[in-house]
Coordinates of C-alpha atoms and ligand atoms in Angstrom, one line a residue:
M113 CA 0.2 0.0 0.1
F114 CA 2.7 2.7 0.9
E115 CA 4.8 2.3 -2.1
R116 CA 2.2 4.4 -3.6
L117 CA 3.1 7.3 -1.6
E118 CA 5.3 10.0 -2.7
L119 CA 7.7 11.9 -0.5
I120 CA 6.4 15.6 0.2
T121 CA 8.4 18.4 1.5
A122 CA 6.6 20.0 4.6
D123 CA 4.7 23.5 4.3
S124 CA 6.5 26.8 3.8
I125 CA 6.5 27.7 7.6
L126 CA 7.5 23.9 8.8
S127 CA 10.5 23.7 6.1
L128 CA 11.9 27.2 7.2
M129 CA 12.0 26.2 11.1
A130 CA 13.8 23.0 10.0
A131 CA 16.4 25.2 7.7
F132 CA 16.9 27.8 10.3
R133 CA 17.6 25.2 13.0
A134 CA 20.2 24.0 10.8
D135 CA 22.0 27.0 9.9
P136 CA 25.2 27.3 12.1
D137 CA 25.8 31.0 10.9
P138 CA 25.9 33.1 14.1
R139 CA 24.2 36.1 12.4
K140 CA 21.2 34.2 11.5
V141 CA 17.8 35.9 12.0
D142 CA 14.6 34.1 12.5
L143 CA 11.8 35.8 11.0
G144 CA 9.8 32.8 10.3
V145 CA 7.5 30.8 12.3
G146 CA 4.8 32.9 14.2
V147 CA 6.4 32.8 18.0
Y148 CA 6.9 35.7 20.1
R149 CA 10.4 36.7 20.6
D150 CA 11.7 38.6 23.5
D151 CA 14.9 40.8 22.9
R152 CA 17.5 37.9 23.3
G153 CA 15.6 36.0 20.9
E154 CA 13.6 33.6 23.2
T155 CA 10.0 32.5 23.3
P156 CA 9.5 32.7 27.2
V157 CA 6.4 31.2 29.4
P158 CA 4.8 34.0 30.9
A159 CA 5.5 34.5 34.6
A160 CA 1.9 34.3 35.4
V161 CA 1.4 31.2 33.2
R162 CA 4.5 29.8 35.0
A163 CA 2.8 30.3 38.5
A164 CA -0.6 28.9 37.3
E165 CA 1.4 25.9 36.2
R166 CA 3.1 25.4 39.6
T167 CA -0.3 25.7 41.4
L168 CA -1.7 23.3 39.1
L169 CA 1.1 20.8 39.8
E170 CA 0.9 21.0 43.4
R171 CA -3.0 20.6 43.5
Q172 CA -3.5 18.3 40.8
T173 CA -4.2 14.6 42.5
T174 CA -5.4 12.8 39.1
K175 CA -4.9 12.8 35.6
T176 CA -8.0 10.9 34.7
Y177 CA -10.1 11.7 31.7
V178 CA -11.7 15.0 31.6
G179 CA -14.1 14.6 28.6
P180 CA -14.5 15.3 25.0
A181 CA -15.6 18.8 25.6
G182 CA -12.5 19.2 27.9
N183 CA -12.4 21.4 31.0
P184 CA -15.9 23.3 31.6
G185 CA -14.0 26.0 33.6
F186 CA -11.7 26.6 30.8
N187 CA -14.5 26.7 28.2
Q188 CA -16.2 29.6 30.5
E189 CA -13.1 31.6 31.4
M190 CA -12.4 31.6 27.5
A191 CA -15.8 32.7 26.5
R192 CA -15.5 35.3 28.9
L193 CA -12.2 36.6 27.5
V194 CA -12.8 36.2 23.9
L195 CA -16.6 38.1 24.3
G196 CA -16.1 40.1 27.5
S197 CA -18.2 38.8 30.4
D198 CA -21.1 40.8 29.7
H199 CA -21.9 39.9 26.2
P200 CA -25.6 40.0 25.4
A201 CA -24.9 36.4 23.3
L202 CA -23.3 34.7 26.6
T203 CA -26.0 36.3 28.8
A204 CA -28.8 34.8 26.4
G205 CA -27.1 31.4 26.7
R206 CA -26.5 31.2 22.9
V207 CA -22.8 30.6 23.0
R208 CA -20.9 27.1 23.6
L209 CA -17.2 26.6 23.5
I210 CA -15.6 23.2 23.3
Q211 CA -11.8 22.7 24.2
S212 CA -9.7 21.7 21.3
P213 CA -6.2 20.9 20.8
G214 CA -4.9 24.3 19.7
G215 CA -6.6 26.9 17.4
C216 CA -5.9 24.3 14.5
G217 CA -8.2 21.7 16.6
A218 CA -10.7 24.5 16.7
L219 CA -10.6 25.1 13.2
R220 CA -10.9 21.6 12.0
L221 CA -13.6 20.9 14.4
G222 CA -15.7 24.0 13.2
A223 CA -15.4 22.6 9.7
E224 CA -16.4 19.2 10.6
L225 CA -19.5 20.8 12.0
I226 CA -20.1 22.9 8.9
R227 CA -20.0 19.8 6.7
H228 CA -22.1 17.9 9.0
A229 CA -24.8 20.5 9.2
S230 CA -24.5 21.7 5.4
P231 CA -22.3 19.3 3.3
D232 CA -22.5 21.5 0.3
S233 CA -21.3 24.7 2.2
V234 CA -18.2 26.4 0.7
V235 CA -15.6 28.3 2.8
H236 CA -14.2 31.5 1.4
L237 CA -10.9 32.2 2.6
S238 CA -8.8 35.4 2.3
T239 CA -5.9 35.9 -0.2
P240 CA -3.4 35.4 1.2
T241 CA -4.2 33.4 4.2
W242 CA -2.4 31.0 6.9
V243 CA -0.8 28.2 4.8
N244 CA -2.3 25.6 7.1
H245 CA -6.0 27.1 7.0
T246 CA -6.4 25.3 3.5
P247 CA -5.7 21.5 4.9
L248 CA -7.4 22.3 8.2
L249 CA -10.5 23.1 6.5
S250 CA -10.6 21.1 3.2
G251 CA -9.6 18.1 5.3
S252 CA -13.0 18.1 6.2
G253 CA -14.2 17.4 2.8
L254 CA -15.4 21.2 2.4
K255 CA -14.9 23.0 -0.7
L256 CA -12.5 26.2 -0.3
E257 CA -12.5 29.5 -2.4
R258 CA -11.0 32.5 -2.0
Y259 CA -12.0 36.3 -1.6
P260 CA -9.1 39.1 -2.4
Y261 CA -8.2 40.6 1.0
Y262 CA -4.7 42.6 0.6
D263 CA -3.5 45.2 -1.8
A264 CA 0.1 44.9 -1.6
A265 CA 0.7 48.1 -3.5
R266 CA -0.5 50.0 -0.3
G267 CA 0.5 47.5 2.3
A268 CA -3.3 47.7 3.5
V269 CA -6.9 45.6 3.4
S270 CA -8.4 45.7 -0.1
F271 CA -11.5 46.6 1.4
A272 CA -13.6 47.2 -1.6
G273 CA -12.4 44.3 -3.4
M274 CA -13.6 42.1 -0.3
L275 CA -16.9 43.8 -0.1
A276 CA -17.4 43.3 -3.9
A277 CA -16.7 39.8 -3.4
F278 CA -18.8 38.9 -0.4
E279 CA -21.6 40.7 -2.5
Q280 CA -21.6 37.9 -5.0
L281 CA -21.6 35.0 -2.1
P282 CA -24.8 33.0 -2.0
P283 CA -26.6 32.8 1.3
R284 CA -25.0 30.4 4.3
A285 CA -21.7 30.6 2.4
V286 CA -19.2 30.5 5.1
V287 CA -16.5 33.4 5.2
L288 CA -13.2 32.8 7.2
L289 CA -12.3 36.0 8.7
H290 CA -9.1 36.8 10.8
A291 CA -10.2 38.5 14.1
S292 CA -7.0 40.7 14.3
C293 CA -3.2 40.3 13.4
H294 CA -3.9 39.0 10.2
N295 CA -1.6 36.0 9.1
P296 CA 0.3 36.5 7.1
T297 CA -0.3 40.2 6.0
G298 CA -0.3 42.0 9.2
A299 CA -3.1 44.1 7.8
D300 CA -6.4 44.4 9.8
L301 CA -10.0 45.8 9.1
S302 CA -10.8 49.0 11.0
Q303 CA -13.8 49.2 13.5
G304 CA -15.3 51.3 10.8
E305 CA -14.8 48.3 8.4
W306 CA -15.8 45.7 10.6
R307 CA -19.4 47.8 11.0
E308 CA -19.9 47.8 7.2
L309 CA -18.9 44.3 6.8
L310 CA -21.4 43.4 9.2
S311 CA -24.5 45.1 7.3
L312 CA -23.1 43.1 4.4
V313 CA -22.8 39.7 6.0
K314 CA -26.3 40.3 7.7
R315 CA -27.9 41.2 4.2
R316 CA -26.2 38.4 2.2
Q317 CA -26.9 35.9 5.3
L318 CA -23.2 34.7 5.4
L319 CA -21.9 32.5 8.2
P320 CA -18.8 34.2 9.5
F321 CA -16.2 31.9 10.9
I322 CA -13.6 34.0 12.8
D323 CA -10.0 32.9 13.7
M324 CA -8.4 34.6 16.7
A325 CA -5.1 33.2 17.4
Y326 CA -3.4 36.6 18.5
Q327 CA -5.9 38.3 21.2
G328 CA -3.9 40.8 22.8
L329 CA -1.1 41.0 20.6
G330 CA -2.5 43.6 18.1
E331 CA -4.1 46.6 19.6
G332 CA -5.2 45.0 23.2
L333 CA -7.2 42.2 24.5
D334 CA -10.6 43.9 24.1
A335 CA -9.7 45.9 20.8
D336 CA -8.4 42.7 19.1
A337 CA -11.8 41.0 19.6
F338 CA -14.0 44.0 18.4
G339 CA -15.1 42.4 15.2
L340 CA -15.8 39.1 16.6
R341 CA -17.9 40.7 19.6
L342 CA -19.9 42.9 17.1
F343 CA -20.6 40.0 15.0
C344 CA -21.5 37.7 18.0
A345 CA -23.9 41.1 19.0
E346 CA -25.9 41.4 15.9
L347 CA -25.7 38.3 14.0
P348 CA -27.8 35.0 14.4
E349 CA -25.0 32.6 14.0
V350 CA -21.3 32.9 14.2
M351 CA -18.4 30.3 14.7
F352 CA -14.8 31.2 16.3
A353 CA -11.5 29.4 16.7
V354 CA -9.2 30.5 19.5
S355 CA -5.8 29.9 20.3
C356 CA -4.0 30.1 23.6
S357 CA -0.5 29.4 22.0
K358 CA 0.6 33.1 21.6
N359 CA -0.9 35.0 24.0
F360 CA -0.5 32.6 26.9
G361 CA 2.9 31.3 25.2
L362 CA 1.6 27.9 25.4
Y363 CA 2.4 26.6 22.1
R364 CA 3.4 23.0 22.5
E365 CA 0.6 22.3 24.9
R366 CA -2.1 22.9 22.3
A367 CA -4.9 24.6 24.2
G368 CA -7.4 26.4 22.1
A369 CA -11.5 26.3 21.7
L370 CA -14.0 26.3 19.3
G371 CA -17.0 28.7 20.0
V372 CA -20.5 28.3 18.3
M373 CA -23.1 30.9 18.6
C374 CA -26.4 30.0 17.7
E375 CA -29.7 31.6 17.6
S376 CA -31.3 29.9 20.5
P377 CA -30.1 28.2 23.6
A378 CA -31.7 24.9 22.5
E379 CA -29.9 25.2 19.1
A380 CA -26.6 25.9 20.9
D381 CA -27.2 22.7 23.0
A382 CA -27.8 20.7 19.8
A383 CA -24.7 21.9 18.2
M384 CA -22.5 21.2 21.2
S385 CA -23.9 17.6 21.2
Q386 CA -22.8 17.5 17.6
L387 CA -19.6 18.9 18.7
V388 CA -18.8 16.6 21.2
R389 CA -19.7 13.5 19.3
L390 CA -17.5 15.0 16.2
A391 CA -14.1 15.5 18.5
R392 CA -14.8 12.2 20.0
G393 CA -14.0 10.7 16.3
L394 CA -11.4 12.9 15.8
W395 CA -9.1 13.0 19.0
S396 CA -11.4 11.6 21.7
M397 CA -10.6 14.4 24.6
P398 CA -8.5 17.3 24.2
P399 CA -4.9 17.4 25.9
D400 CA -5.4 19.0 29.4
H401 CA -2.4 20.7 30.6
G402 CA -2.5 23.9 28.7
A403 CA -6.2 24.6 29.2
A404 CA -5.9 23.6 33.1
I405 CA -3.1 26.3 33.2
V406 CA -5.3 28.8 31.6
H407 CA -8.3 28.0 33.6
G408 CA -6.2 28.2 36.8
L409 CA -4.9 31.7 35.4
L410 CA -8.0 33.4 34.4
S411 CA -10.0 32.5 37.3
D412 CA -7.5 34.2 39.7
A413 CA -7.7 37.9 39.3
A414 CA -4.1 38.7 40.5
L415 CA -2.5 36.2 38.2
K416 CA -5.0 37.6 35.5
A417 CA -3.8 41.0 35.8
Q418 CA -0.2 40.1 35.8
W419 CA -1.0 37.9 32.6
V420 CA -2.5 41.0 31.0
A421 CA 0.2 43.0 32.0
E422 CA 2.7 40.7 30.2
V423 CA 0.6 40.4 27.2
D424 CA 0.6 44.3 27.0
A425 CA 4.5 44.3 27.3
M426 CA 4.6 41.9 24.4
R427 CA 2.6 43.8 22.3
E428 CA 4.4 47.1 23.2
R429 CA 7.6 45.3 22.5
V430 CA 6.4 44.4 18.9
R431 CA 4.9 47.7 18.1
G432 CA 8.2 49.3 19.0
L433 CA 10.1 47.0 16.7
R434 CA 7.5 48.0 13.8
R435 CA 8.4 51.9 14.1
E436 CA 12.1 50.9 14.6
V437 CA 12.4 48.5 11.6
V438 CA 10.8 51.4 9.8
R439 CA 13.3 53.9 10.7
Q440 CA 16.1 51.6 9.9
L441 CA 14.6 50.5 6.6
A442 CA 14.2 54.2 5.7
E443 CA 18.0 54.7 6.5
H444 CA 19.5 51.7 4.5
C445 CA 16.8 51.7 1.7
P446 CA 15.6 55.3 0.8
G447 CA 14.2 54.7 -2.3
R448 CA 11.4 52.2 -1.0
D449 CA 8.7 53.2 1.4
F450 CA 8.4 50.5 4.1
G451 CA 5.9 52.8 6.6
F452 CA 3.0 50.3 6.1
I453 CA 5.0 48.0 8.4
A454 CA 4.1 50.4 11.4
R455 CA 0.3 50.6 10.3
H456 CA 0.2 46.4 10.6
N457 CA -0.9 44.8 13.5
G458 CA 0.3 41.6 15.6
M459 CA 3.7 39.7 14.7
F460 CA 3.1 39.2 11.0
S461 CA 3.9 41.9 8.1
L462 CA 4.0 40.9 4.2
F463 CA 7.3 42.5 3.5
G464 CA 6.5 42.9 0.0
I465 CA 9.9 41.5 -1.7
T466 CA 9.8 38.8 -4.1
T467 CA 10.2 35.3 -3.6
A468 CA 13.8 35.3 -5.3
Q469 CA 14.8 37.9 -3.2
V470 CA 13.5 36.4 0.2
R471 CA 15.5 33.2 -0.9
E472 CA 18.6 35.6 -1.5
L473 CA 18.2 37.0 2.0
R474 CA 18.1 33.5 3.3
A475 CA 21.0 32.1 1.3
R476 CA 23.6 34.9 1.5
H477 CA 22.4 37.0 4.8
H478 CA 20.8 34.0 6.7
V479 CA 17.7 36.2 7.4
Y480 CA 14.5 33.8 7.2
M481 CA 11.3 34.7 6.4
V482 CA 8.6 32.7 4.5
D483 CA 8.8 32.5 1.0
D484 CA 5.6 34.8 0.2
S485 CA 7.8 37.4 2.4
R486 CA 5.7 37.0 5.5
M487 CA 8.1 38.3 8.4
N488 CA 7.5 37.7 12.2
V489 CA 8.6 41.3 13.5
A490 CA 9.0 39.8 16.9
G491 CA 12.3 37.8 15.7
L492 CA 13.8 41.3 15.3
S493 CA 15.9 42.7 18.2
R494 CA 18.2 45.6 19.1
T495 CA 21.1 43.5 18.1
N496 CA 20.1 42.3 14.7
L497 CA 17.7 45.0 13.5
E498 CA 20.4 47.0 11.8
Y499 CA 22.1 44.2 10.3
F500 CA 18.7 43.1 8.7
A501 CA 18.1 46.6 7.2
R502 CA 21.4 46.3 5.6
S503 CA 20.7 42.8 4.4
V504 CA 17.3 44.2 2.8
A505 CA 19.4 47.2 1.4
A506 CA 21.8 44.8 -0.1
V507 CA 19.3 42.3 -1.7
L508 CA 17.4 45.3 -3.0
A509 CA 20.3 46.6 -4.6
G510 CA 21.1 43.3 -6.0
G511 CA 24.5 42.9 -3.7
T512 CA 25.6 41.5 -0.3
A513 CA 25.6 43.3 3.3
R514 CA 28.8 43.7 4.8
Ligands
LIG650 C1 2.6 30.5 12.2 O1 1.7 31.0 11.1 O2 3.6 30.9 11.8 C2 2.3 29.9 13.4 O3 0.8 29.9 13.5 C3 2.8 28.5 13.6 C4 2.2 27.6 12.6 O4 1.9 26.5 12.9 O5 2.3 27.5 11.3

């Protein structure tokens, strides 16, 4: 049987991780995989998360199964974090969350639910979008299509193009939206654009599936959830996938949740029962450790406040780096305007150079970004910023950095 299998390469992000690890050059700069980094290039476990983990280890007396829906306390706390504790959809009992193995598990489970409820549904993804959206969603058997999202010339959302595409969609089409910190472009909808999109989504009866993997790392924990909260306040049905990887620094623990908002509590209960059955067939029960840490942290006011301050610091570091890299690039590459980087949110920006230039940056200067020129701004630091800007200047000029 297996003789039929072809050898394939990992996706662009995973192969870049491996290539960076294998590069022995001390000057190497990792702007590839989307993990937060501090000024020393490390991806720390936030102190509040470590404290919650210590308490968990001290108090945990069993590792018996929790159940296919995961930790109910985690699901409840995450619903409040995502929607805000007094959100009308929560008060009305119309929202259910199910714990999942990371945001990826949530995306896949959401796709399975859509497929189960409406097998012919088509999911519309932004162009461009995160490379793993395609296998995660199409793996359920759903058909995928694309809508325009990004105007590379302006380094901004192509909102008119997006609206025009949504205007053509049939009722019940599923639109996958990024809540904030769009991956890979870094260009987000403004609050006014979310409002305008809402009236179109309502009028065309589209189903929004909102991916929120970076809450807190764009403009703030509440601001990053603006569109999701607005849609949940105004629409009959919304789905959302949430990840605790980046903002809690829990990457390898695989903690996340899928949220479903339905028209009534009875419909939400039915949807939840289907989700539990689908999850049982996919992974049976989600991993517990990361979610148990998040539950402990969010239900302790002091730890939560400490964590909020840590998320604020991560965000401010990246925002400072954005301003600084624009300044350095303006100095070293005066012929080209990279000012859009400072207008982007979260860890990513689509840098806007060609794949050949990306590869030259990698081969000659040991600067790693994804082939589509997505850069993780958090990988920059005081020690490598100037080297980065010089390397870019050399590649743009067709030469090499000193
Ligand atoms: C990324 O976009 O780099 C991260 O979300 C990591 C991943 O799994 O691709």
